[in-house]
């Protein structure tokens, strides 16, 4: 199946449909919920799911685990393969740096309970600020 990609300036589609086609969300209803909750901004403004997105628009997406800031390059009405989805947008340099910094922070983060093995003793719980103080 070939996916029709339109990069002309007058091309437009609903933002929830574009987010789904660009594979930021697994389903269109998840994309709609994210837009409704304000986790998606278009040109730094909260929008509704029916808002049209066009090539050149700046879209900020927070899907819960990752944040992206992308510039829309093209419009697709249907969901295609991953390479097709990646051709629909271009990530900004600031977004790339922020995601790399966040990945590094997660990699270096030490879970507080990582040194403990098994169930904590009464002494361990006291050190953690729990029982018996």
mmCIF file of N, CA, C and O in Angstrom, residues 7-15 18-19 24 40-45 47 51-61 68-75 88-92:
data_model
loop_
_atom_site.group_PDB
_atom_site.id
_atom_site.type_symbol
_atom_site.label_atom_id
_atom_site.label_comp_id
_atom_site.label_asym_id
_atom_site.label_seq_id
_atom_site.Cartn_x
_atom_site.Cartn_y
_atom_site.Cartn_z
ATOM 1 N N UNK A 7 3.225 17.597 0.447
ATOM 2 C CA UNK A 7 4.056 18.612 1.104
ATOM 3 C C UNK A 7 3.795 20.018 0.546
ATOM 4 O O UNK A 7 4.565 20.941 0.795
ATOM 5 N N UNK A 8 2.694 20.194 -0.169
ATOM 6 C CA UNK A 8 2.367 21.527 -0.694
ATOM 7 C C UNK A 8 1.902 22.424 0.454
ATOM 8 O O UNK A 8 1.344 21.948 1.434
ATOM 9 N N UNK A 9 2.122 23.740 0.363
ATOM 10 C CA UNK A 9 1.779 24.662 1.454
ATOM 11 C C UNK A 9 0.293 24.687 1.814
ATOM 12 O O UNK A 9 -0.060 24.963 2.947
ATOM 13 N N UNK A 10 -0.593 24.391 0.859
ATOM 14 C CA UNK A 10 -2.015 24.436 1.161
ATOM 15 C C UNK A 10 -2.539 23.108 1.719
ATOM 16 O O UNK A 10 -3.705 23.017 2.091
ATOM 17 N N UNK A 11 -1.717 22.080 1.805
ATOM 18 C CA UNK A 11 -2.136 20.791 2.352
ATOM 19 C C UNK A 11 -2.450 20.950 3.832
ATOM 20 O O UNK A 11 -1.767 21.669 4.554
ATOM 21 N N UNK A 12 -3.503 20.267 4.281
ATOM 22 C CA UNK A 12 -3.892 20.352 5.690
ATOM 23 C C UNK A 12 -4.661 19.106 6.092
ATOM 24 O O UNK A 12 -5.311 18.469 5.256
ATOM 25 N N UNK A 13 -4.567 18.765 7.368
ATOM 26 C CA UNK A 13 -5.363 17.687 7.946
ATOM 27 C C UNK A 13 -5.518 17.952 9.434
ATOM 28 O O UNK A 13 -4.808 18.786 9.999
ATOM 29 N N UNK A 14 -6.426 17.238 10.058
ATOM 30 C CA UNK A 14 -6.645 17.391 11.493
ATOM 31 C C UNK A 14 -5.359 17.023 12.238
ATOM 32 O O UNK A 14 -4.645 16.094 11.855
ATOM 33 N N UNK A 15 -5.094 17.723 13.345
ATOM 34 C CA UNK A 15 -3.851 17.476 14.081
ATOM 35 C C UNK A 15 -3.846 16.085 14.706
ATOM 36 O O UNK A 15 -2.808 15.424 14.735
ATOM 37 N N UNK A 18 -2.913 13.683 11.980
ATOM 38 C CA UNK A 18 -1.497 13.810 11.608
ATOM 39 C C UNK A 18 -0.592 13.159 12.656
ATOM 40 O O UNK A 18 0.375 12.473 12.314
ATOM 41 N N UNK A 19 -0.901 13.381 13.951
ATOM 42 C CA UNK A 19 -0.094 12.787 15.021
ATOM 43 C C UNK A 19 -0.118 11.259 14.937
ATOM 44 O O UNK A 19 0.891 10.598 15.175
ATOM 45 N N UNK A 24 3.294 9.272 16.451
ATOM 46 C CA UNK A 24 3.562 9.740 17.800
ATOM 47 C C UNK A 24 2.671 9.011 18.797
ATOM 48 O O UNK A 24 3.000 8.913 19.975
ATOM 49 N N UNK A 40 -0.361 18.559 23.531
ATOM 50 C CA UNK A 40 0.078 18.857 22.170
ATOM 51 C C UNK A 40 -0.170 20.341 21.921
ATOM 52 O O UNK A 40 -1.272 20.834 22.125
ATOM 53 N N UNK A 41 0.877 21.034 21.500
ATOM 54 C CA UNK A 41 0.768 22.455 21.176
ATOM 55 C C UNK A 41 1.104 22.636 19.706
ATOM 56 O O UNK A 41 2.024 22.002 19.195
ATOM 57 N N UNK A 42 0.376 23.522 19.054
ATOM 58 C CA UNK A 42 0.662 23.847 17.664
ATOM 59 C C UNK A 42 1.005 25.328 17.612
ATOM 60 O O UNK A 42 0.175 26.169 17.980
ATOM 61 N N UNK A 43 2.214 25.628 17.182
ATOM 62 C CA UNK A 43 2.718 27.003 17.173
ATOM 63 C C UNK A 43 2.589 27.632 18.559
ATOM 64 O O UNK A 43 2.129 28.761 18.713
ATOM 65 N N UNK A 44 2.961 26.844 19.576
ATOM 66 C CA UNK A 44 2.987 27.245 20.990
ATOM 67 C C UNK A 44 1.618 27.640 21.531
ATOM 68 O O UNK A 44 1.515 28.444 22.445
ATOM 69 N N UNK A 45 0.545 27.080 20.963
ATOM 70 C CA UNK A 45 -0.813 27.371 21.393
ATOM 71 C C UNK A 45 -1.570 26.059 21.596
ATOM 72 O O UNK A 45 -1.417 25.138 20.792
ATOM 73 N N UNK A 47 -4.533 23.619 21.247
ATOM 74 C CA UNK A 47 -5.475 23.479 20.142
ATOM 75 C C UNK A 47 -6.476 22.371 20.448
ATOM 76 O O UNK A 47 -6.307 21.608 21.398
ATOM 77 N N UNK A 51 -8.262 20.923 14.842
ATOM 78 C CA UNK A 51 -7.417 22.000 14.298
ATOM 79 C C UNK A 51 -6.601 21.451 13.143
ATOM 80 O O UNK A 51 -5.982 20.397 13.237
ATOM 81 N N UNK A 52 -6.597 22.180 12.034
ATOM 82 C CA UNK A 52 -5.804 21.771 10.876
ATOM 83 C C UNK A 52 -4.332 22.086 11.107
ATOM 84 O O UNK A 52 -3.989 23.128 11.657
ATOM 85 N N UNK A 53 -3.488 21.173 10.688
ATOM 86 C CA UNK A 53 -2.040 21.373 10.743
ATOM 87 C C UNK A 53 -1.548 21.409 9.298
ATOM 88 O O UNK A 53 -2.051 20.682 8.445
ATOM 89 N N UNK A 54 -0.582 22.297 9.038
ATOM 90 C CA UNK A 54 -0.069 22.494 7.683
ATOM 91 C C UNK A 54 1.458 22.409 7.692
ATOM 92 O O UNK A 54 2.083 22.623 8.730
ATOM 93 N N UNK A 55 2.065 22.135 6.549
ATOM 94 C CA UNK A 55 3.522 22.147 6.492
ATOM 95 C C UNK A 55 4.071 23.504 6.951
ATOM 96 O O UNK A 55 3.546 24.547 6.594
ATOM 97 N N UNK A 56 5.092 23.454 7.796
ATOM 98 C CA UNK A 56 5.686 24.666 8.345
ATOM 99 C C UNK A 56 5.266 24.922 9.782
ATOM 100 O O UNK A 56 5.915 25.692 10.483
ATOM 101 N N UNK A 57 4.179 24.291 10.250
ATOM 102 C CA UNK A 57 3.737 24.474 11.636
ATOM 103 C C UNK A 57 4.722 23.825 12.605
ATOM 104 O O UNK A 57 5.332 22.800 12.295
ATOM 105 N N UNK A 58 4.854 24.421 13.786
ATOM 106 C CA UNK A 58 5.704 23.884 14.842
ATOM 107 C C UNK A 58 4.796 23.167 15.841
ATOM 108 O O UNK A 58 3.898 23.782 16.412
ATOM 109 N N UNK A 59 5.018 21.880 16.039
ATOM 110 C CA UNK A 59 4.173 21.070 16.907
ATOM 111 C C UNK A 59 5.010 20.534 18.061
ATOM 112 O O UNK A 59 6.062 19.936 17.843
ATOM 113 N N UNK A 60 4.529 20.750 19.294
ATOM 114 C CA UNK A 60 5.170 20.189 20.485
ATOM 115 C C UNK A 60 4.306 19.031 20.967
ATOM 116 O O UNK A 60 3.103 19.194 21.162
ATOM 117 N N UNK A 61 4.925 17.862 21.166
ATOM 118 C CA UNK A 61 4.190 16.655 21.529
ATOM 119 C C UNK A 61 4.785 16.063 22.794
ATOM 120 O O UNK A 61 6.000 15.881 22.886
ATOM 121 N N UNK A 68 8.714 15.888 22.208
ATOM 122 C CA UNK A 68 9.289 16.253 20.923
ATOM 123 C C UNK A 68 8.846 17.654 20.554
ATOM 124 O O UNK A 68 7.752 18.087 20.916
ATOM 125 N N UNK A 69 9.678 18.338 19.806
ATOM 126 C CA UNK A 69 9.296 19.587 19.159
ATOM 127 C C UNK A 69 9.686 19.411 17.699
ATOM 128 O O UNK A 69 10.869 19.270 17.384
ATOM 129 N N UNK A 70 8.672 19.384 16.835
ATOM 130 C CA UNK A 70 8.913 19.062 15.430
ATOM 131 C C UNK A 70 8.291 20.111 14.521
ATOM 132 O O UNK A 70 7.326 20.779 14.879
ATOM 133 N N UNK A 71 8.878 20.239 13.348
ATOM 134 C CA UNK A 71 8.343 21.107 12.297
ATOM 135 C C UNK A 71 7.675 20.189 11.273
ATOM 136 O O UNK A 71 8.283 19.235 10.801
ATOM 137 N N UNK A 72 6.424 20.476 10.940
ATOM 138 C CA UNK A 72 5.669 19.666 9.987
ATOM 139 C C UNK A 72 6.248 19.883 8.593
ATOM 140 O O UNK A 72 6.373 21.018 8.138
ATOM 141 N N UNK A 73 6.617 18.781 7.926
ATOM 142 C CA UNK A 73 7.152 18.868 6.562
ATOM 143 C C UNK A 73 6.126 18.456 5.523
ATOM 144 O O UNK A 73 6.144 18.975 4.413
ATOM 145 N N UNK A 74 5.257 17.512 5.878
ATOM 146 C CA UNK A 74 4.282 16.999 4.913
ATOM 147 C C UNK A 74 3.054 16.478 5.648
ATOM 148 O O UNK A 74 3.080 16.301 6.865
ATOM 149 N N UNK A 75 2.010 16.223 4.886
ATOM 150 C CA UNK A 75 0.742 15.749 5.426
ATOM 151 C C UNK A 75 0.430 14.388 4.816
ATOM 152 O O UNK A 75 0.604 14.185 3.609
ATOM 153 N N UNK A 88 7.339 12.895 7.523
ATOM 154 C CA UNK A 88 6.289 13.902 7.714
ATOM 155 C C UNK A 88 6.741 15.067 8.584
ATOM 156 O O UNK A 88 6.084 16.097 8.613
ATOM 157 N N UNK A 89 7.845 14.904 9.316
ATOM 158 C CA UNK A 89 8.281 15.957 10.229
ATOM 159 C C UNK A 89 9.798 16.007 10.312
ATOM 160 O O UNK A 89 10.496 15.086 9.892
ATOM 161 N N UNK A 90 10.279 17.122 10.882
ATOM 162 C CA UNK A 90 11.707 17.308 11.131
ATOM 163 C C UNK A 90 11.844 17.804 12.559
ATOM 164 O O UNK A 90 11.250 18.819 12.928
ATOM 165 N N UNK A 91 12.588 17.084 13.374
ATOM 166 C CA UNK A 91 12.752 17.458 14.778
ATOM 167 C C UNK A 91 13.717 18.634 14.900
ATOM 168 O O UNK A 91 14.733 18.696 14.210
ATOM 169 N N UNK A 92 13.402 19.577 15.803
ATOM 170 C CA UNK A 92 14.257 20.749 15.993
ATOM 171 C C UNK A 92 15.525 20.351 16.741
ATOM 172 O O UNK A 92 15.550 19.356 17.461
#
